[in-house]
Short mmCIF file of C-alpha atoms in Angstrom, two decimals:
data_model
loop_
_atom_site.label_atom_id
_atom_site.label_comp_id
_atom_site.label_asym_id
_atom_site.label_seq_id
_atom_site.Cartn_x
_atom_site.Cartn_y
_atom_site.Cartn_z
CA MET A 80 -82.58 -26.63 -28.61
CA ILE A 81 -82.93 -23.69 -26.28
CA SER A 82 -86.27 -22.89 -24.77
CA GLY A 83 -87.79 -19.65 -23.74
CA THR A 84 -91.13 -18.48 -22.50
CA SER A 85 -91.11 -14.75 -22.32
CA SER A 86 -92.85 -11.82 -20.68
CA PRO A 87 -93.23 -8.72 -22.87
CA SER A 88 -91.46 -5.59 -21.76
CA PRO A 89 -93.52 -2.52 -20.79
CA TRP A 90 -92.71 -0.91 -24.15
CA ALA A 91 -93.32 -4.02 -26.28
CA ARG A 92 -95.67 -3.36 -29.20
CA ALA A 93 -97.27 -5.75 -31.65
CA PRO A 94 -95.61 -5.87 -35.07
CA GLN A 95 -97.54 -4.04 -37.77
CA ALA A 96 -98.96 -6.12 -40.58
CA GLU A 97 -97.41 -3.99 -43.30
CA CYS A 98 -93.86 -4.65 -42.13
CA PRO A 99 -92.27 -6.67 -44.96
CA GLU A 100 -90.99 -10.18 -44.29
CA PRO A 101 -87.19 -10.34 -44.53
CA THR A 102 -86.05 -11.90 -47.79
CA ARG A 103 -82.73 -13.26 -48.93
CA SER A 104 -80.95 -11.59 -51.82
CA PRO A 105 -78.15 -13.11 -53.90
CA ASN A 106 -74.74 -13.24 -52.19
CA ARG A 107 -73.37 -9.71 -52.30
CA ARG A 108 -69.71 -10.22 -51.45
CA GLY A 109 -67.48 -8.31 -53.80
CA ARG A 110 -69.12 -4.88 -53.54
CA GLY A 111 -65.74 -3.27 -52.94
CA GLN A 112 -65.45 -4.11 -49.22
CA MET A 113 -62.54 -6.18 -47.97
CA VAL A 114 -63.83 -9.21 -46.08
CA SER A 115 -61.34 -11.04 -43.87
CA GLU A 116 -61.14 -14.80 -43.55
CA GLU A 117 -62.47 -14.43 -40.00
CA VAL A 118 -65.58 -12.66 -41.30
CA LEU A 119 -66.12 -15.29 -43.98
CA ILE A 120 -65.99 -18.05 -41.38
CA MET A 121 -68.48 -16.21 -39.20
CA SER A 122 -70.73 -15.56 -42.21
CA ASN A 123 -71.33 -19.30 -42.50
CA VAL A 124 -72.57 -19.30 -38.92
CA LEU A 125 -74.79 -16.27 -39.40
CA ASP A 126 -76.29 -18.16 -42.32
CA GLU A 127 -78.10 -20.23 -39.67
CA LEU A 128 -80.53 -17.35 -39.14
CA TRP A 129 -82.37 -18.05 -42.40
CA SER A 130 -83.98 -21.13 -40.83
CA GLY A 131 -85.55 -21.81 -37.47
CA ARG A 132 -86.19 -19.28 -34.69
CA THR A 133 -83.57 -16.99 -33.19
CA LEU A 134 -83.38 -15.10 -29.91
CA VAL A 135 -81.09 -12.08 -30.18
CA LEU A 136 -80.00 -11.08 -26.70
CA SER A 137 -78.34 -7.81 -25.75
CA HIS A 138 -76.64 -6.92 -22.51
CA ARG A 139 -77.99 -5.39 -19.30
CA ASN A 140 -79.40 -1.88 -19.85
CA ALA A 141 -79.03 -2.34 -23.60
CA ASP A 142 -77.55 0.70 -25.28
CA ILE A 143 -78.25 2.04 -28.77
CA ASP A 144 -75.56 -0.05 -30.46
CA ALA A 145 -76.77 -3.28 -28.87
CA MET A 146 -80.42 -2.53 -29.62
CA GLY A 147 -79.55 -1.34 -33.11
CA CYS A 148 -77.88 -4.68 -33.82
CA SER A 149 -80.91 -6.53 -32.48
CA ILE A 150 -83.42 -4.54 -34.50
CA ALA A 151 -81.31 -4.88 -37.63
CA LEU A 152 -81.16 -8.67 -37.31
CA ALA A 153 -84.94 -8.78 -36.77
CA ALA A 154 -85.42 -6.60 -39.85
CA MET A 155 -83.10 -8.60 -42.10
CA PHE A 156 -83.79 -12.20 -41.00
CA PRO A 157 -87.05 -14.13 -40.40
CA ASN A 158 -88.37 -15.34 -37.05
CA VAL A 159 -86.11 -13.24 -34.81
CA THR A 160 -87.11 -12.38 -31.23
CA ILE A 161 -85.41 -9.41 -29.60
CA GLY A 162 -84.41 -9.87 -25.96
CA ALA A 163 -82.59 -7.79 -23.37
CA VAL A 164 -81.16 -8.52 -19.95
CA GLU A 165 -82.82 -6.63 -17.13
CA SER A 166 -83.51 -3.30 -18.87
CA VAL A 167 -83.21 -1.11 -21.95
CA SER A 168 -81.49 2.27 -21.83
CA ARG A 169 -83.35 5.50 -22.45
CA GLY A 170 -81.50 6.04 -25.73
CA ALA A 171 -82.43 2.57 -26.95
CA GLN A 172 -86.07 3.17 -25.98
CA ASN A 173 -86.05 6.34 -28.10
CA LEU A 174 -84.71 4.30 -31.01
CA LEU A 175 -87.45 1.70 -30.57
CA LYS A 176 -90.14 4.40 -30.69
CA SER A 177 -88.95 5.36 -34.16
CA PHE A 178 -90.30 2.13 -35.64
CA ASP A 179 -93.96 2.73 -34.71
CA GLY A 180 -94.40 -0.60 -33.00
CA HIS A 181 -92.80 -2.90 -35.56
CA TYR A 182 -90.47 -4.51 -33.01
CA GLN A 183 -91.09 -5.99 -29.58
CA VAL A 184 -88.48 -6.29 -26.87
CA THR A 185 -88.66 -9.07 -24.31
CA VAL A 186 -86.83 -8.21 -21.12
CA ASP A 187 -85.40 -11.19 -19.20
CA PRO A 188 -86.78 -13.93 -21.47
CA GLN A 189 -87.16 -17.29 -19.76
CA VAL A 190 -84.69 -19.68 -21.32
CA ASP A 191 -84.20 -23.37 -20.55
CA HIS A 192 -83.36 -26.55 -22.43
CA GLU A 193 -86.74 -28.17 -23.00
CA GLY A 194 -89.69 -27.22 -25.17
CA SER A 195 -87.83 -24.30 -26.70
CA PRO A 196 -89.30 -22.01 -29.36
CA TYR A 197 -85.72 -21.00 -30.22
CA ASP A 198 -83.14 -22.85 -32.23
CA ARG A 199 -80.28 -20.53 -31.21
CA ILE A 200 -79.26 -17.48 -29.22
CA VAL A 201 -77.23 -14.66 -30.75
CA PHE A 202 -75.49 -12.42 -28.21
CA VAL A 203 -74.61 -8.98 -29.54
CA ASP A 204 -72.29 -6.29 -28.17
CA THR A 205 -71.38 -8.45 -25.16
CA ALA A 206 -67.93 -7.81 -23.70
CA THR A 207 -68.02 -9.80 -20.43
CA PRO A 208 -70.13 -12.62 -18.96
CA SER A 209 -71.36 -10.39 -16.14
CA GLN A 210 -73.17 -8.17 -18.65
CA VAL A 211 -75.61 -10.95 -19.47
CA GLU A 212 -75.99 -12.83 -16.18
CA PRO A 213 -77.77 -15.20 -15.68
CA TYR A 214 -77.62 -15.98 -19.42
CA ASP A 215 -73.81 -16.15 -19.39
CA LYS A 216 -73.98 -19.95 -19.17
CA TYR A 217 -75.17 -19.96 -22.80
CA LEU A 218 -72.26 -17.90 -24.16
CA SER A 219 -70.09 -20.91 -24.98
CA SER A 220 -72.82 -22.58 -27.07
CA SER A 221 -74.27 -19.53 -28.86
CA ILE A 222 -73.34 -17.14 -31.62
CA VAL A 223 -71.56 -14.15 -30.07
CA VAL A 224 -70.78 -10.97 -32.05
CA ASP A 225 -68.77 -8.27 -30.28
CA HIS A 226 -66.31 -5.42 -30.79
CA HIS A 227 -64.71 -5.08 -27.37
CA ILE A 228 -61.45 -6.60 -26.17
CA LEU A 229 -61.16 -10.24 -27.20
CA ASN A 230 -62.33 -12.67 -24.54
CA SER A 231 -59.68 -15.38 -24.98
CA ALA A 232 -61.42 -17.78 -22.60
CA LEU A 233 -64.62 -17.63 -24.68
CA ALA A 234 -62.68 -17.87 -27.93
CA ASP A 235 -61.09 -21.13 -26.71
CA VAL A 236 -64.44 -22.85 -26.22
CA ASN A 237 -66.73 -21.24 -28.81
CA THR A 238 -66.06 -21.48 -32.54
CA ARG A 239 -69.00 -19.15 -33.19
CA TYR A 240 -67.53 -16.29 -31.18
CA HIS A 241 -66.71 -13.37 -33.50
CA CYS A 242 -64.91 -10.34 -32.07
CA GLU A 243 -63.43 -7.36 -33.92
CA PRO A 244 -61.89 -5.06 -31.29
CA ALA A 245 -60.89 -2.54 -33.96
CA SER A 246 -64.49 -1.98 -35.08
CA PRO A 247 -65.93 1.28 -33.71
CA SER A 248 -69.34 -0.34 -33.28
CA CYS A 249 -70.95 -3.76 -33.22
CA ALA A 250 -73.46 -2.57 -35.80
CA GLN A 251 -70.76 -2.38 -38.47
CA ILE A 252 -69.87 -6.02 -37.89
CA ILE A 253 -73.52 -7.10 -38.06
CA HIS A 254 -73.87 -5.23 -41.35
CA ARG A 255 -70.86 -6.88 -42.97
CA LEU A 256 -71.79 -10.37 -41.84
CA ALA A 257 -75.46 -10.05 -42.79
CA VAL A 258 -74.75 -8.71 -46.26
CA GLU A 259 -72.24 -11.50 -46.82
CA VAL A 260 -74.97 -14.14 -46.37
CA GLY A 261 -77.41 -12.32 -48.65
CA ALA A 262 -79.47 -10.25 -46.21
CA GLU A 263 -81.21 -7.22 -47.66
CA VAL A 264 -80.57 -3.94 -45.86
CA ASN A 265 -84.00 -2.31 -45.69
CA SER A 266 -84.75 1.08 -44.18
CA ASP A 267 -85.42 -0.32 -40.70
CA ALA A 268 -82.11 -2.21 -40.61
CA ALA A 269 -80.25 0.81 -41.96
CA LEU A 270 -81.70 3.19 -39.40
CA ALA A 271 -80.93 0.81 -36.54
CA MET A 272 -77.35 0.12 -37.59
CA VAL A 273 -76.42 3.73 -38.32
CA ALA A 274 -77.92 4.70 -34.95
CA GLY A 275 -75.57 2.17 -33.35
CA ILE A 276 -72.56 3.57 -35.21
CA MET A 277 -73.44 7.13 -34.24
CA ALA A 278 -73.95 6.23 -30.59
CA ASP A 279 -70.66 4.35 -30.21
CA THR A 280 -68.64 7.03 -32.01
CA GLU A 281 -70.19 9.88 -30.02
CA ARG A 282 -72.02 11.25 -33.07
CA PHE A 283 -68.87 10.68 -35.19
CA ARG A 284 -66.69 12.84 -32.93
CA ILE A 285 -64.33 9.88 -32.35
CA ALA A 286 -65.13 8.04 -35.59
CA PRO A 287 -62.39 6.70 -37.85
CA ASN A 288 -62.90 6.93 -41.59
CA SER A 289 -64.17 3.34 -41.66
CA ALA A 290 -67.20 4.30 -39.58
CA LEU A 291 -68.06 7.16 -41.93
CA LEU A 292 -67.67 4.98 -45.03
CA ASP A 293 -69.78 2.20 -43.54
CA THR A 294 -72.44 4.73 -42.52
CA LEU A 295 -72.72 6.09 -46.06
CA THR A 296 -72.91 2.57 -47.49
CA ILE A 297 -75.67 1.54 -45.08
CA LEU A 298 -77.66 4.73 -45.66
CA GLU A 299 -77.47 4.22 -49.42
CA GLU A 300 -78.53 0.59 -49.14
CA GLY A 301 -81.47 1.47 -46.92
CA GLY A 302 -82.55 4.55 -48.87
CA LEU A 303 -82.17 6.89 -45.89
CA GLU A 304 -80.64 10.27 -45.15
CA LEU A 305 -78.46 10.82 -42.10
CA ALA A 306 -81.03 13.33 -40.80
CA ASP A 307 -83.54 10.48 -40.48
CA VAL A 308 -81.27 8.71 -38.01
CA VAL A 309 -80.39 11.84 -36.06
CA GLN A 310 -84.07 12.56 -35.53
CA ALA A 311 -84.66 9.01 -34.33
CA ILE A 312 -82.03 9.05 -31.56
CA GLU A 313 -82.19 12.65 -30.43
CA ARG A 314 -85.78 12.96 -29.29
CA PRO A 315 -85.88 15.60 -26.54
CA VAL A 316 -86.89 13.95 -23.26
CA TYR A 317 -86.96 15.56 -19.83
CA ASP A 318 -86.25 12.99 -17.15
CA ARG A 319 -86.44 14.46 -13.65
CA SER A 320 -84.90 11.36 -12.03
CA ARG A 321 -81.89 11.63 -14.32
CA VAL A 322 -81.45 15.31 -13.51
CA ILE A 323 -81.50 14.56 -9.78
CA ALA A 324 -79.03 11.70 -10.22
CA MET A 325 -76.62 13.97 -12.14
CA LEU A 326 -76.82 16.63 -9.41
CA LYS A 327 -76.11 14.03 -6.71
CA ALA A 328 -73.18 12.68 -8.72
CA ALA A 329 -71.73 16.17 -9.08
CA ARG A 330 -72.08 16.89 -5.36
CA ARG A 331 -70.33 13.65 -4.40
CA SER A 332 -67.51 13.89 -6.93
CA GLU A 333 -63.82 14.21 -6.12
CA HIS A 334 -60.78 14.42 -8.34
CA PHE A 335 -57.12 13.42 -8.31
CA GLU A 336 -54.25 14.89 -10.31
CA ILE A 337 -52.14 11.96 -11.54
CA GLY A 338 -49.14 13.01 -13.58
CA ASN A 339 -50.47 14.99 -16.53
CA PHE A 340 -54.01 13.71 -16.10
CA ILE A 341 -57.07 14.22 -13.91
CA LEU A 342 -59.15 11.32 -12.67
CA ALA A 343 -62.59 12.18 -11.29
CA ARG A 344 -64.90 9.80 -9.50
CA THR A 345 -68.27 9.74 -7.82
CA ARG A 346 -71.02 7.40 -6.61
CA VAL A 347 -74.59 7.23 -7.80
CA GLY A 348 -77.37 4.67 -7.82
CA ALA A 349 -78.63 5.20 -11.39
CA PHE A 350 -77.61 6.69 -14.74
CA GLU A 351 -74.02 5.72 -14.09
CA ALA A 352 -72.93 6.05 -17.74
CA SER A 353 -74.34 9.57 -17.97
CA ALA A 354 -72.61 10.53 -14.72
CA ALA A 355 -69.26 9.19 -15.98
CA ARG A 356 -69.70 11.01 -19.27
CA ASN A 357 -70.45 14.24 -17.41
CA LEU A 358 -67.22 13.93 -15.44
CA VAL A 359 -65.25 13.76 -18.68
CA ASN A 360 -67.29 16.50 -20.30
CA THR A 361 -66.38 18.83 -17.42
CA GLY A 362 -62.69 18.29 -18.09
CA ALA A 363 -61.57 15.08 -16.38
CA ASP A 364 -59.42 12.71 -18.41
CA VAL A 365 -60.89 9.67 -16.70
CA GLY A 366 -64.28 9.51 -15.02
CA ILE A 367 -65.30 6.51 -12.92
CA VAL A 368 -68.68 6.06 -11.25
CA ALA A 369 -69.34 3.45 -8.57
CA SER A 370 -72.71 1.95 -7.70
CA GLU A 371 -73.70 -0.73 -5.20
CA ASP A 372 -76.22 -3.56 -5.45
CA GLY A 373 -76.13 -5.73 -2.37
CA ASP A 374 -72.66 -7.24 -2.07
CA THR A 375 -71.73 -6.26 -5.63
CA THR A 376 -69.99 -3.04 -6.60
CA SER A 377 -70.07 -1.90 -10.23
CA LEU A 378 -67.83 0.65 -11.92
CA THR A 379 -68.73 2.56 -15.07
CA GLY A 380 -65.91 4.46 -16.72
CA ARG A 381 -65.31 6.95 -19.48
CA ALA A 382 -61.99 8.31 -20.76
CA SER A 383 -61.29 11.46 -22.75
CA ARG A 384 -59.81 11.50 -26.23
CA ARG A 385 -56.74 13.14 -24.69
CA ALA A 386 -56.19 10.14 -22.39
CA VAL A 387 -56.90 7.59 -25.12
CA ASP A 388 -54.51 9.28 -27.56
CA ALA A 389 -51.84 9.12 -24.87
CA GLY A 390 -52.24 5.35 -24.70
CA PHE A 391 -54.77 4.87 -21.90
CA HIS A 392 -57.24 2.04 -22.52
CA LEU A 393 -60.09 1.88 -20.03
CA GLY A 394 -61.13 -1.64 -21.05
CA GLU A 395 -57.62 -2.97 -20.47
CA PHE A 396 -57.47 -1.00 -17.21
CA PHE A 397 -60.59 -2.79 -15.94
CA GLN A 398 -59.23 -6.13 -17.13
CA ARG A 399 -56.11 -5.56 -15.01
CA LEU A 400 -58.36 -4.61 -12.12
CA SER A 401 -60.27 -7.89 -12.66
CA LYS A 402 -57.08 -9.92 -12.21
CA MET A 403 -56.27 -8.00 -9.03
CA THR A 404 -59.71 -8.35 -7.45
CA GLY A 405 -61.35 -11.41 -8.98
CA GLY A 406 -63.95 -9.22 -10.66
CA ASP A 407 -65.16 -9.05 -14.24
CA GLY A 408 -64.50 -6.07 -16.47
CA GLY A 409 -63.63 -4.86 -19.94
CA GLY A 410 -64.74 -2.66 -22.81
CA HIS A 411 -63.40 0.00 -25.14
CA ALA A 412 -60.53 2.39 -24.76
CA GLY A 413 -62.88 5.23 -23.92
CA ALA A 414 -65.81 3.41 -22.32
CA ALA A 415 -65.84 0.31 -20.14
CA GLY A 416 -67.39 -1.36 -17.13
CA PHE A 417 -66.42 -3.52 -14.17
CA LYS A 418 -68.14 -5.56 -11.49
CA ALA A 419 -66.87 -7.31 -8.35
CA THR A 420 -68.09 -8.65 -5.03
CA LEU A 421 -66.10 -6.16 -2.95
CA PRO A 422 -66.95 -3.22 -0.69
CA VAL A 423 -67.03 0.02 -2.63
CA ASP A 424 -64.38 1.71 -0.40
CA GLU A 425 -61.92 -1.12 -0.95
CA LEU A 426 -62.51 -1.21 -4.68
CA GLU A 427 -62.11 2.54 -5.06
CA GLN A 428 -58.80 2.45 -3.22
CA THR A 429 -57.56 -0.44 -5.37
CA TYR A 430 -58.42 1.13 -8.71
CA LEU A 431 -57.01 4.49 -7.62
CA GLU A 432 -53.65 2.86 -6.87
CA LEU A 433 -53.74 1.13 -10.25
CA ALA A 434 -54.65 4.39 -12.00
CA MET A 435 -51.68 6.11 -10.39
CA GLU A 436 -49.41 3.41 -11.77
CA VAL A 437 -50.88 3.49 -15.26
CA LEU A 438 -51.49 7.21 -15.80
CA LYS A 439 -48.15 8.39 -14.42
CA GLY A 440 -46.39 6.51 -17.17
CA LEU A 441 -48.28 8.29 -19.97
CA ASP A 442 -47.66 11.64 -21.66
CA PRO A 443 -50.41 13.50 -23.51
CA ARG A 444 -49.73 14.07 -27.19
#
């Protein structure tokens, strides 16, 4: 049994009394969706959530997909506590505000092995151990649901590790697995999961047909319109600190022409994902942002559709960099992260040399 005494996050709100208790519906497999043997095996594990108490834990600076998965599990299953490592992103905070205080988020819950209020931990949207430090020691003994590159080392030691790299979002996996064990998709769960799909497909701009079909299914099950979700995740917020960080990132940026592609990079101390996205939005094929925290250097990357269509995979790129440097990295083709105990100058030189090797061998379609 895993223990945890927790401190509420600054935006934690008490659940409202009128929020319905999750109930189990008859098994709903056979509604026209193909369910693989891997999903069926995982469904038996997710069935655990009907009894006992569950801590759902999302990665550092939890994004909308991670928080959407967490909220959906709390909406569909009983006795679920939502946790996050270190912080919750601005987008995820906007999503939380849409539920009028129904769901609390515990940042950095205290977890140990004695006197636990939890019977299990479920990690969602977790690509690498470094994303959930210091909770990474529980990965091998917990349920893990992810959609990034398969972590073969974790798969070897954890029979409850479920990874679908082809899934555009983690929310789609949570939906399939939950419905398979009889969970009812209410409006809260539907809003949270569709928000996750929209966020990880860049508002459907890079969405395959499967993401659109799953979105329509979830909206119908939850009795929502797509406009309800758009309103929830696109609340206009002026953040002066973010504006200043973006301006600093732009001033410090530099670019390199590598074959038929442009790699742009910069350094910034906050809002790294937004800075990397801005580099790509201004025309770079690959944008990489470095940040330092003591002896640790982190990289946040984004890749354009042009680069991805040509065969570039940022998650695999960071995995190769991990083997070269002893760091930890991975993610999607178009969005990924990396962390290593190396000086930033040394790491930037190493990944630039690797990028020259990888990008020069690709031709845009």
